[in-house]
PDB file of C-alpha atoms and ligand atoms in Angstrom:
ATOM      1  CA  UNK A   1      25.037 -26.713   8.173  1.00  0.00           C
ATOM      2  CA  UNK A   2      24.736 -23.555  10.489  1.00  0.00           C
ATOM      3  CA  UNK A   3      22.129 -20.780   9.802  1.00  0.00           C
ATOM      4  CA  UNK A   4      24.012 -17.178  10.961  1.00  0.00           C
ATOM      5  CA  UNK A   5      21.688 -14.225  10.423  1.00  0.00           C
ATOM      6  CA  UNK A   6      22.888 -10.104  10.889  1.00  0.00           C
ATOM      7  CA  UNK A   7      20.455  -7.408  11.519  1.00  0.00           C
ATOM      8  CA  UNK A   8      21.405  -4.601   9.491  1.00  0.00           C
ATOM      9  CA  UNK A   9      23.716  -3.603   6.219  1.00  0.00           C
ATOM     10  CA  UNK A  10      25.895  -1.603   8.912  1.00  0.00           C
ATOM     11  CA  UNK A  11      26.521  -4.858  10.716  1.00  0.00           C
ATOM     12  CA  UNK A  12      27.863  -7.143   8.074  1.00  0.00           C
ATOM     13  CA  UNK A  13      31.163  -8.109   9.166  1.00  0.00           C
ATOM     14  CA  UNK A  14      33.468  -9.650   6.293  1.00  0.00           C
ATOM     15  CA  UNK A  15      34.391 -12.765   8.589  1.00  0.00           C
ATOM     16  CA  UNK A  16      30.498 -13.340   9.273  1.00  0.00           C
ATOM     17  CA  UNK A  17      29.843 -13.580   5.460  1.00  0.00           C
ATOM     18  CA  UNK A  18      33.130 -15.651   3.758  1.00  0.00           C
ATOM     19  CA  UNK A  19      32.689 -18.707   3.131  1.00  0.00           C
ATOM     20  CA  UNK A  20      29.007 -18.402   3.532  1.00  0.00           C
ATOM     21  CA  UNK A  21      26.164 -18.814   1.248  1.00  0.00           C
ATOM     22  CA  UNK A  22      24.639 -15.327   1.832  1.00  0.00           C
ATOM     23  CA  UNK A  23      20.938 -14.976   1.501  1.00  0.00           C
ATOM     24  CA  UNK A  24      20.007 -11.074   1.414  1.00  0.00           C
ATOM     25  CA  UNK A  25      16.169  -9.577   2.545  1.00  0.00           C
ATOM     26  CA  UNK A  26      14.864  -6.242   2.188  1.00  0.00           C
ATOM     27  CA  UNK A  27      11.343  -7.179   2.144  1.00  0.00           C
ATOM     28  CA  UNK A  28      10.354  -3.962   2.049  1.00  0.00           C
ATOM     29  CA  UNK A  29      11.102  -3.113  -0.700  1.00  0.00           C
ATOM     30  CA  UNK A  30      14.323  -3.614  -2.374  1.00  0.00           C
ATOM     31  CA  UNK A  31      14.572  -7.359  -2.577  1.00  0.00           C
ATOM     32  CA  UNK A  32      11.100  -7.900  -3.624  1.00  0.00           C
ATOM     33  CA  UNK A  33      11.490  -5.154  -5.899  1.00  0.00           C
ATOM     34  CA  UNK A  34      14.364  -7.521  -7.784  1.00  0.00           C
ATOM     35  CA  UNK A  35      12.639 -10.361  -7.463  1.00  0.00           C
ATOM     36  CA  UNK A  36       9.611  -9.159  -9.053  1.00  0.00           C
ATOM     37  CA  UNK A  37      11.250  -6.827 -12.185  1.00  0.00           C
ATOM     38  CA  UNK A  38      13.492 -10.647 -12.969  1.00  0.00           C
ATOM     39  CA  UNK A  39      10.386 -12.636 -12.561  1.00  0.00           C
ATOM     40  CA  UNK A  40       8.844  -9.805 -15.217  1.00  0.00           C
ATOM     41  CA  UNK A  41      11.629 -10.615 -17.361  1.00  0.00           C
ATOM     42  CA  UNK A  42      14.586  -8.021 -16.925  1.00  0.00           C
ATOM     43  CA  UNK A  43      17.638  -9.296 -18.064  1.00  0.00           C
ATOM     44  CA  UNK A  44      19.488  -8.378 -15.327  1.00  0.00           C
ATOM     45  CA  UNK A  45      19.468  -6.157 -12.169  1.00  0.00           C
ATOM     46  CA  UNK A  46      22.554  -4.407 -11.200  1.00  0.00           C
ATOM     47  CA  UNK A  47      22.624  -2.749  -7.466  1.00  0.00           C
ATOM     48  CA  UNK A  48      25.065   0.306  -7.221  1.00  0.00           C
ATOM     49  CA  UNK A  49      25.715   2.130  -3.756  1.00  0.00           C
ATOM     50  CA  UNK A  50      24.797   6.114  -4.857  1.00  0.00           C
ATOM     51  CA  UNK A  51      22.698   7.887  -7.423  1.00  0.00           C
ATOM     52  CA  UNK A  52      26.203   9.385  -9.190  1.00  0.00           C
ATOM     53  CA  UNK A  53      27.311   5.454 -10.189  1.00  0.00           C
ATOM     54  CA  UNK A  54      23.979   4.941 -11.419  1.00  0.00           C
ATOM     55  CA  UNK A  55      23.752   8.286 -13.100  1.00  0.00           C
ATOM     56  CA  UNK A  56      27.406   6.702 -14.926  1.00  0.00           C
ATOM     57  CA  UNK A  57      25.950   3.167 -16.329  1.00  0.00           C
ATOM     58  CA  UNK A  58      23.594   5.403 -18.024  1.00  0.00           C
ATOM     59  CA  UNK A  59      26.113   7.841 -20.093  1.00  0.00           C
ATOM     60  CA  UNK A  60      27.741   4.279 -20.621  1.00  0.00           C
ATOM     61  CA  UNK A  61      24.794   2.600 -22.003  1.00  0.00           C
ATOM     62  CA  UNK A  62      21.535   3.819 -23.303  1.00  0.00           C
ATOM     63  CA  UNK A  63      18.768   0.812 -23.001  1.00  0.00           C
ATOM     64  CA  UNK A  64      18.641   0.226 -19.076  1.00  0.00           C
ATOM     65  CA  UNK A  65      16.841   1.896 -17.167  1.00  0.00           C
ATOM     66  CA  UNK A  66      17.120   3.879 -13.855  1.00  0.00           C
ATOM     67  CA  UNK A  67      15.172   3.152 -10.652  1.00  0.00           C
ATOM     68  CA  UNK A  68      15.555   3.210  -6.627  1.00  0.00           C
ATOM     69  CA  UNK A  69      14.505   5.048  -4.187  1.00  0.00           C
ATOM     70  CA  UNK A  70      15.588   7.825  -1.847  1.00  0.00           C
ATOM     71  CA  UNK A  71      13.467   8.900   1.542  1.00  0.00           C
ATOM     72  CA  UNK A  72      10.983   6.034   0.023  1.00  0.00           C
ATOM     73  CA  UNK A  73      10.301   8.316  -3.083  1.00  0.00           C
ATOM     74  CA  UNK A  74      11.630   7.734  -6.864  1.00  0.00           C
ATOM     75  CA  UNK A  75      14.439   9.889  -7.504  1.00  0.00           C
ATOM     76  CA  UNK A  76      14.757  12.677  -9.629  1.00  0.00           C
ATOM     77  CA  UNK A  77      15.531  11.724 -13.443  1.00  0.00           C
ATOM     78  CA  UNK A  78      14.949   8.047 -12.600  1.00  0.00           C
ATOM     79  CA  UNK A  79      12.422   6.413 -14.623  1.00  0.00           C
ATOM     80  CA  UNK A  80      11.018   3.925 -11.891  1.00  0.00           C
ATOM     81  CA  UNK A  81      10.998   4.468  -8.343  1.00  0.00           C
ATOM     82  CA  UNK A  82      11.263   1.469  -5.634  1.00  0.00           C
ATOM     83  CA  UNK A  83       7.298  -0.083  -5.980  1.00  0.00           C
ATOM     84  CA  UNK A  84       7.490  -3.194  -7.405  1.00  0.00           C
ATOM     85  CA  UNK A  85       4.021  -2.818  -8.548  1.00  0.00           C
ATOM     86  CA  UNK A  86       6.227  -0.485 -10.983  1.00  0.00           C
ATOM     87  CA  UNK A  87       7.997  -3.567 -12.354  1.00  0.00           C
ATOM     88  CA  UNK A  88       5.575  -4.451 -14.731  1.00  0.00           C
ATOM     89  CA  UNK A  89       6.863  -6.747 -17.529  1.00  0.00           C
ATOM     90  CA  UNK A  90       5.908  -4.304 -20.343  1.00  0.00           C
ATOM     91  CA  UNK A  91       8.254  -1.512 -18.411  1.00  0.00           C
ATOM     92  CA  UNK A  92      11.005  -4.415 -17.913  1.00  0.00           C
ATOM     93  CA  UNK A  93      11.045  -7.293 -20.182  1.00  0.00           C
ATOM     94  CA  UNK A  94      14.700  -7.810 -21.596  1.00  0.00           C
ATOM     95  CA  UNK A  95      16.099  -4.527 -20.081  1.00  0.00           C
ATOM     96  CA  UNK A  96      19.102  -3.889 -17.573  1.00  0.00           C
ATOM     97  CA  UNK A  97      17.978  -2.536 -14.554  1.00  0.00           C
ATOM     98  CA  UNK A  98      20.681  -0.272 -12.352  1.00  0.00           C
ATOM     99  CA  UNK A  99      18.807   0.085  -8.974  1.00  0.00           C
ATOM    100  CA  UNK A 100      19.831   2.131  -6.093  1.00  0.00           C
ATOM    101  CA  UNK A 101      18.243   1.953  -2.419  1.00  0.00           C
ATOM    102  CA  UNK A 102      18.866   3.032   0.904  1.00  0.00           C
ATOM    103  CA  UNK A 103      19.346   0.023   2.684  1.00  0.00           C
ATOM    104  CA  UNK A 104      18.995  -3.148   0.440  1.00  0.00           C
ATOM    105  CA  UNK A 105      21.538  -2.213  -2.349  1.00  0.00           C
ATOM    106  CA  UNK A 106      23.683  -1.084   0.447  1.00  0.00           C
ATOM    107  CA  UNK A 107      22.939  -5.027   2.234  1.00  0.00           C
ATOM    108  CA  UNK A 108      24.300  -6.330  -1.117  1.00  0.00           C
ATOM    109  CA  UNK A 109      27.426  -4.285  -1.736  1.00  0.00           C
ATOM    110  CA  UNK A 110      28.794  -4.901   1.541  1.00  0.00           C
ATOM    111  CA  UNK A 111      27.798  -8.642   1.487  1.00  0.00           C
ATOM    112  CA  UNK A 112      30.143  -8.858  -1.818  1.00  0.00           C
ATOM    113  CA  UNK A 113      33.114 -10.910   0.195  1.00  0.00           C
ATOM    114  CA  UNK A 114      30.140 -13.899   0.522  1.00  0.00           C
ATOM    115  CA  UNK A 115      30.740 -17.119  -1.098  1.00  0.00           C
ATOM    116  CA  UNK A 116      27.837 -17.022  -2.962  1.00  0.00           C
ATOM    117  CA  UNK A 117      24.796 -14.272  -2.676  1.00  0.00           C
ATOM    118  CA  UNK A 118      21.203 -15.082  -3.370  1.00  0.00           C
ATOM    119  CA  UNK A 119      18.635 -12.566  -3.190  1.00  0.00           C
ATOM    120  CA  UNK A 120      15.632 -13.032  -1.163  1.00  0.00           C
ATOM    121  CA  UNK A 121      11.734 -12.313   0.151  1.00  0.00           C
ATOM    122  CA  UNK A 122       8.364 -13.923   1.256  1.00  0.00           C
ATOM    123  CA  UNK A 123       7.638 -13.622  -3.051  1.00  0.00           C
ATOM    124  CA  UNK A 124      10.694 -16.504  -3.276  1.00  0.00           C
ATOM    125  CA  UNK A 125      10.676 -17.902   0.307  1.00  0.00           C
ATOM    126  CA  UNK A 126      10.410 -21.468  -0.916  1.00  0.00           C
ATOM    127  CA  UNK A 127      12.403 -21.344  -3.736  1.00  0.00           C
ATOM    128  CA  UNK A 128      15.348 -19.979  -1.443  1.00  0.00           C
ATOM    129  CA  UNK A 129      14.755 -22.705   0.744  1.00  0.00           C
ATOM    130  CA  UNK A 130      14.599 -25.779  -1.832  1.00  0.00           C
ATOM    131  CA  UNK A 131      18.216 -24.201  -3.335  1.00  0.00           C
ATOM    132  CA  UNK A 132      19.822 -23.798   0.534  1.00  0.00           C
ATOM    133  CA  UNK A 133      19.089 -27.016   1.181  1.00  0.00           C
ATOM    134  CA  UNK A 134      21.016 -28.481  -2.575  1.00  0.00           C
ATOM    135  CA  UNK A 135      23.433 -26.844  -1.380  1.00  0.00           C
ATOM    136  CA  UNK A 136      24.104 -27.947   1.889  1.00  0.00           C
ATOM    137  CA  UNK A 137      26.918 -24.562   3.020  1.00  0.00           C
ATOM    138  CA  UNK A 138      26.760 -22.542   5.791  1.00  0.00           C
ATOM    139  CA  UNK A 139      24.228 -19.723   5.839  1.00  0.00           C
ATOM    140  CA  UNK A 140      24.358 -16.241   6.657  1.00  0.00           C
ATOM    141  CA  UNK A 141      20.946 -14.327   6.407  1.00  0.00           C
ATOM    142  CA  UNK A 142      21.366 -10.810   5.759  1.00  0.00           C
ATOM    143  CA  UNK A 143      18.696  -8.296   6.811  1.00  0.00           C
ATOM    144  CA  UNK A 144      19.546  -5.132   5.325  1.00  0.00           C
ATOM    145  CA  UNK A 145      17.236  -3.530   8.125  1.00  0.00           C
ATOM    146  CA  UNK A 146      16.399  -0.049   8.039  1.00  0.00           C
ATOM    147  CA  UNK A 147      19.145   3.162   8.504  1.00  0.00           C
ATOM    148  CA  UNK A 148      21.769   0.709  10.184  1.00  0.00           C
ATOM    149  CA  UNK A 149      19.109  -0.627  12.639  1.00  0.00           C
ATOM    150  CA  UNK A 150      17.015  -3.988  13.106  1.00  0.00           C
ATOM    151  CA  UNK A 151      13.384  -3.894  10.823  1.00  0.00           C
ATOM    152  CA  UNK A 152      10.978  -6.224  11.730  1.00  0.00           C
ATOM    153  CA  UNK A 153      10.155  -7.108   8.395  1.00  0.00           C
ATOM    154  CA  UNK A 154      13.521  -8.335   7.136  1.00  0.00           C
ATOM    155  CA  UNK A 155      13.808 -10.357  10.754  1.00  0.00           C
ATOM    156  CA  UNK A 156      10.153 -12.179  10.470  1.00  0.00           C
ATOM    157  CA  UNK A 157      11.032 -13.139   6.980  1.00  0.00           C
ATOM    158  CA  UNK A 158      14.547 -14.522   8.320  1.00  0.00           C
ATOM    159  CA  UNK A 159      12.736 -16.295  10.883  1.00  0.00           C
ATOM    160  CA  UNK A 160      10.456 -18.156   8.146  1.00  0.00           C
ATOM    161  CA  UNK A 161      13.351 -19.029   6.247  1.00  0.00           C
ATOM    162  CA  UNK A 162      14.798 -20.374   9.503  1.00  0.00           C
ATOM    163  CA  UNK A 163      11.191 -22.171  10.130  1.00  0.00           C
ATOM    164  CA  UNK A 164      11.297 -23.883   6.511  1.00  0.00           C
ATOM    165  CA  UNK A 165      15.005 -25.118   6.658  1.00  0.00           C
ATOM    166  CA  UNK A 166      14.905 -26.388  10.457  1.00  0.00           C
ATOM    167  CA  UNK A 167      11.399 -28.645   9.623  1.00  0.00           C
ATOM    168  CA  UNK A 168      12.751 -29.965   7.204  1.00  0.00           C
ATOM    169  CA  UNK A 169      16.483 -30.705   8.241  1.00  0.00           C
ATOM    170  CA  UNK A 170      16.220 -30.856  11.949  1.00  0.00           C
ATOM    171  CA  UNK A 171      19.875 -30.965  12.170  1.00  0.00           C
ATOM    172  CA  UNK A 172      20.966 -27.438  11.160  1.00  0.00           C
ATOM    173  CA  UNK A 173      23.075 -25.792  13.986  1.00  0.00           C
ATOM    174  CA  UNK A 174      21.685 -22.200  14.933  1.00  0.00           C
ATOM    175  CA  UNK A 175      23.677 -19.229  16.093  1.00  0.00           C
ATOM    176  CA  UNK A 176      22.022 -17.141  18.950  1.00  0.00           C
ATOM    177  CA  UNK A 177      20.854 -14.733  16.560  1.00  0.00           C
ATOM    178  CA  UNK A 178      18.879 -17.463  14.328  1.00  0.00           C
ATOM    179  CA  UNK A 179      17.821 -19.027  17.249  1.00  0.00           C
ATOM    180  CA  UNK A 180      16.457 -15.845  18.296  1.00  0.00           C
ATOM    181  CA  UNK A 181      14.792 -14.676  15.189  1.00  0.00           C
ATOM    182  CA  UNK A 182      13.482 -18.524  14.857  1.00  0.00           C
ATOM    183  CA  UNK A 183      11.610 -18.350  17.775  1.00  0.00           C
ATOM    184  CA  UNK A 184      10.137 -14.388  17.193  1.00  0.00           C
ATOM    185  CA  UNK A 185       9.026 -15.939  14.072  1.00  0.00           C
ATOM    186  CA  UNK A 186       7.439 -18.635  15.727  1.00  0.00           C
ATOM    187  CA  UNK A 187       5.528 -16.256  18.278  1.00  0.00           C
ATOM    188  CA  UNK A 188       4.172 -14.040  15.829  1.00  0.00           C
ATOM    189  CA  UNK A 189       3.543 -16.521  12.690  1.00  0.00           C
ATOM    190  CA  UNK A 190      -0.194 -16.395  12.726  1.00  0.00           C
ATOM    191  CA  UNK A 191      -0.499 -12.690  11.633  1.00  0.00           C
ATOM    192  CA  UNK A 192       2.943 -11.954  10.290  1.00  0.00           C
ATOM    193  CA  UNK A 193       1.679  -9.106   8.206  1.00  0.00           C
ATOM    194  CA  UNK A 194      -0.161  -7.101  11.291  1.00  0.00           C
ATOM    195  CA  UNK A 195       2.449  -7.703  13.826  1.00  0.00           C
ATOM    196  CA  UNK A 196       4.660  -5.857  11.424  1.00  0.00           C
ATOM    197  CA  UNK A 197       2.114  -3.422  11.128  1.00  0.00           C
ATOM    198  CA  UNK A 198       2.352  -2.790  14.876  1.00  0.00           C
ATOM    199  CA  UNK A 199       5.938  -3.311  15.161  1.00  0.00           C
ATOM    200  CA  UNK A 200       8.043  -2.159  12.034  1.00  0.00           C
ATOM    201  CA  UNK A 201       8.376   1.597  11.875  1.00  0.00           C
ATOM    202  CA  UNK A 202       9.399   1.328   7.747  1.00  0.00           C
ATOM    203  CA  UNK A 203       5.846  -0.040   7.147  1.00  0.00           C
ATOM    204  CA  UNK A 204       4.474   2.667   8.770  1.00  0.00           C
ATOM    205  CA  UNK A 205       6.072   4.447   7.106  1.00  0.00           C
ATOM    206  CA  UNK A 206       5.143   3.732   3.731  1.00  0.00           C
ATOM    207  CA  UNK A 207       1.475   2.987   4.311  1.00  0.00           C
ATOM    208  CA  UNK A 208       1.618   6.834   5.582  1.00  0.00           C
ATOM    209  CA  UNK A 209       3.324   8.089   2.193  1.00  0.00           C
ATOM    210  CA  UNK A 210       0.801   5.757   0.311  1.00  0.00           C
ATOM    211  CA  UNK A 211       2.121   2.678  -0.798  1.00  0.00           C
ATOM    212  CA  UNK A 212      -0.136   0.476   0.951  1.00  0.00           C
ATOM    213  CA  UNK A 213      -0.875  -1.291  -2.139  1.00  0.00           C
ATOM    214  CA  UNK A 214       2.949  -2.506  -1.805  1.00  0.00           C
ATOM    215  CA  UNK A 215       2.947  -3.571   1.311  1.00  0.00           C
ATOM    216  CA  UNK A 216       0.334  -6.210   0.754  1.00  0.00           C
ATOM    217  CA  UNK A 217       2.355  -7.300  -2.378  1.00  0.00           C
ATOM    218  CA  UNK A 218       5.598  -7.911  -0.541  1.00  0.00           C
ATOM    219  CA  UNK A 219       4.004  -9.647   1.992  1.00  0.00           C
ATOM    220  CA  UNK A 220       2.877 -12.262  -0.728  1.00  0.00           C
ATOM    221  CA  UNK A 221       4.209 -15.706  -0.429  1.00  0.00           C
ATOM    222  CA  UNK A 222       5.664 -17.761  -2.949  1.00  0.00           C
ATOM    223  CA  UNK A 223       4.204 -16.173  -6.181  1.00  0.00           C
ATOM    224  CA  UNK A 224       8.100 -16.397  -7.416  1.00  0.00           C
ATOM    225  CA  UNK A 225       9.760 -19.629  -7.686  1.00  0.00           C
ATOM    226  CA  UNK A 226      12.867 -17.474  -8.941  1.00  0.00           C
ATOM    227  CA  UNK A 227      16.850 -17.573  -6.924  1.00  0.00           C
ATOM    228  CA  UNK A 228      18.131 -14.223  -8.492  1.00  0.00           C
ATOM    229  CA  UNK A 229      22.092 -14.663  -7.839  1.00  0.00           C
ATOM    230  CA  UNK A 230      24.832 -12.315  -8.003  1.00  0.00           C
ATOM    231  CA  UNK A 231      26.950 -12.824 -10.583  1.00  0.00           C
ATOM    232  CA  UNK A 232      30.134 -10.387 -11.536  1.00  0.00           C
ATOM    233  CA  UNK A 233      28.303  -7.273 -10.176  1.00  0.00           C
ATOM    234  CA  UNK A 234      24.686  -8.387 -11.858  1.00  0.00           C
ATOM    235  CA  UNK A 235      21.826  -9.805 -10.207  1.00  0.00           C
ATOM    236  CA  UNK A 236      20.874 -12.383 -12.670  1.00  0.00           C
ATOM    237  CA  UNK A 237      18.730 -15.753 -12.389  1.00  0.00           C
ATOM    238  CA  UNK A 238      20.665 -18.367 -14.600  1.00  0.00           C
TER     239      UNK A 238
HETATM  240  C1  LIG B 301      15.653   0.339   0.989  1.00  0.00           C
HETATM  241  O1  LIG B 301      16.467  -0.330   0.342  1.00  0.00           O
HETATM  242  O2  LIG B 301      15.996   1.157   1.826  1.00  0.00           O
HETATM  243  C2  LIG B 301      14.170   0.148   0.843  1.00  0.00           C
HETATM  244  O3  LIG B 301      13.875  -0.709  -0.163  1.00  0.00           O
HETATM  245  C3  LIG B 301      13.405   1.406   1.020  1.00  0.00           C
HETATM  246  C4  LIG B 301      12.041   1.423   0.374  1.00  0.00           C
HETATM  247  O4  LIG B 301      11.068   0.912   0.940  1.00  0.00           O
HETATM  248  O5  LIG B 301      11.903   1.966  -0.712  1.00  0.00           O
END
């Protein structure tokens, strides 16, 4: 088994992903987002690219409901934004979600070509690394990153997934990249949540704009022993 990991949704190459079992992060927010409103009970969560295709599955169907983000902030007509502290089950029990982000919806759609695609976070850390290991295929981490570029959140969660797989299969082959992100995981592991502080420029971001309350949710770990998988366009977990 080799662990592969890519730094941004505007590097995912189709070759890198093929063939691979493709685990995605947007830490903050979008993947803990979906791991949270399916853990809550939504039925299913389906990522589109742009506000317009979203805008569509709602002329098409009536009981789903809208959410994302644009510039960090819920967008206009949506009824939930990008907080997953917004996700509460009595908002999403049973529903279809259509969700639409900057980066992490974008990290999905262009991972499509993957052999499989899981979706991931610190909230499911461990139960992303008991189903890699069943499944014994290549990995590709996908950081969806932040406007095209590397985001330390994404790459410190990458490099605990790397962490948890490597102690307990000493024999997975890294790639240069997972190498590297192993070993800036490994250097910063004993405050992961203020070296991002420091070093990620989207947390700043969003503790300015006030969601600090999400940032200390995301950084969580484990409270969801959920693998929400792609299936046929709809994140789903059975
Ligand atoms: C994204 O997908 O770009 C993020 O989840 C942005 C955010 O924090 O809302």
């Amino acid at each position: 088994m080799e662990i592969d990991v890519i730094i941004s949704a505007d590097q995912i190459k189709a070759s890198q992903v093929e063939d691979k079992l493709v685990v995605v992060l947007d830490v903050l927010r979008a993947t803990s987002v979906i791991c949270t409103a399916l853990s809550n009970g939504a039925k299913e969560v389906i990522p589109v690219e742009n506000i317009d295709d979203a805008l569509s599955y709602k002329k098409r169907k009536n009981h789903l409901l809208l959410t994302g983000e644009r510039d960090g902030f819920k967008i206009e007509g949506f009824d939930l934004g990008n907080s997953p502290l917004e996700f509460k089950r009595e908002f999403v029990a049973d529903k279809t979600i259509v969700i639409t982000t900057t980066n992490g919806t974008r990290a999905i759609k262009n991972s499509i070509g993957a052999k499989e695609l899981i979706i991931g976070c610190f909230l499911n850390l461990e139960a992303i690394c008991n189903y890699i290991l069943e499944q014994d295929n290549d990995i590709c981490i996908v950081c969806s990153g932040t406007v095209g570029l590397f985001s330390l959140d994404d790459a410190l969660c990458a490099g605990n997934i790397i962490h948890e797989l490597v102690k307990r299969n000493p024999a997975i082959n890294l790639t240069d990249i997972a190498f590297a992100h192993h070993n800036m995981y490994l250097q910063l592991k004993s405050n992961l949540q203020l070296s991002i502080q420091k070093g990620c420029k989207h947390y700043s971001y969003l503790l300015e704009h006030g969601f600090s309350a999400d940032l200390d949710y995301c950084f969580q770990k484990n409270t969801i022993g959920l693998v929400p998988k792609l299936k046929n366009n709809s994140i789903i977990t059975h």
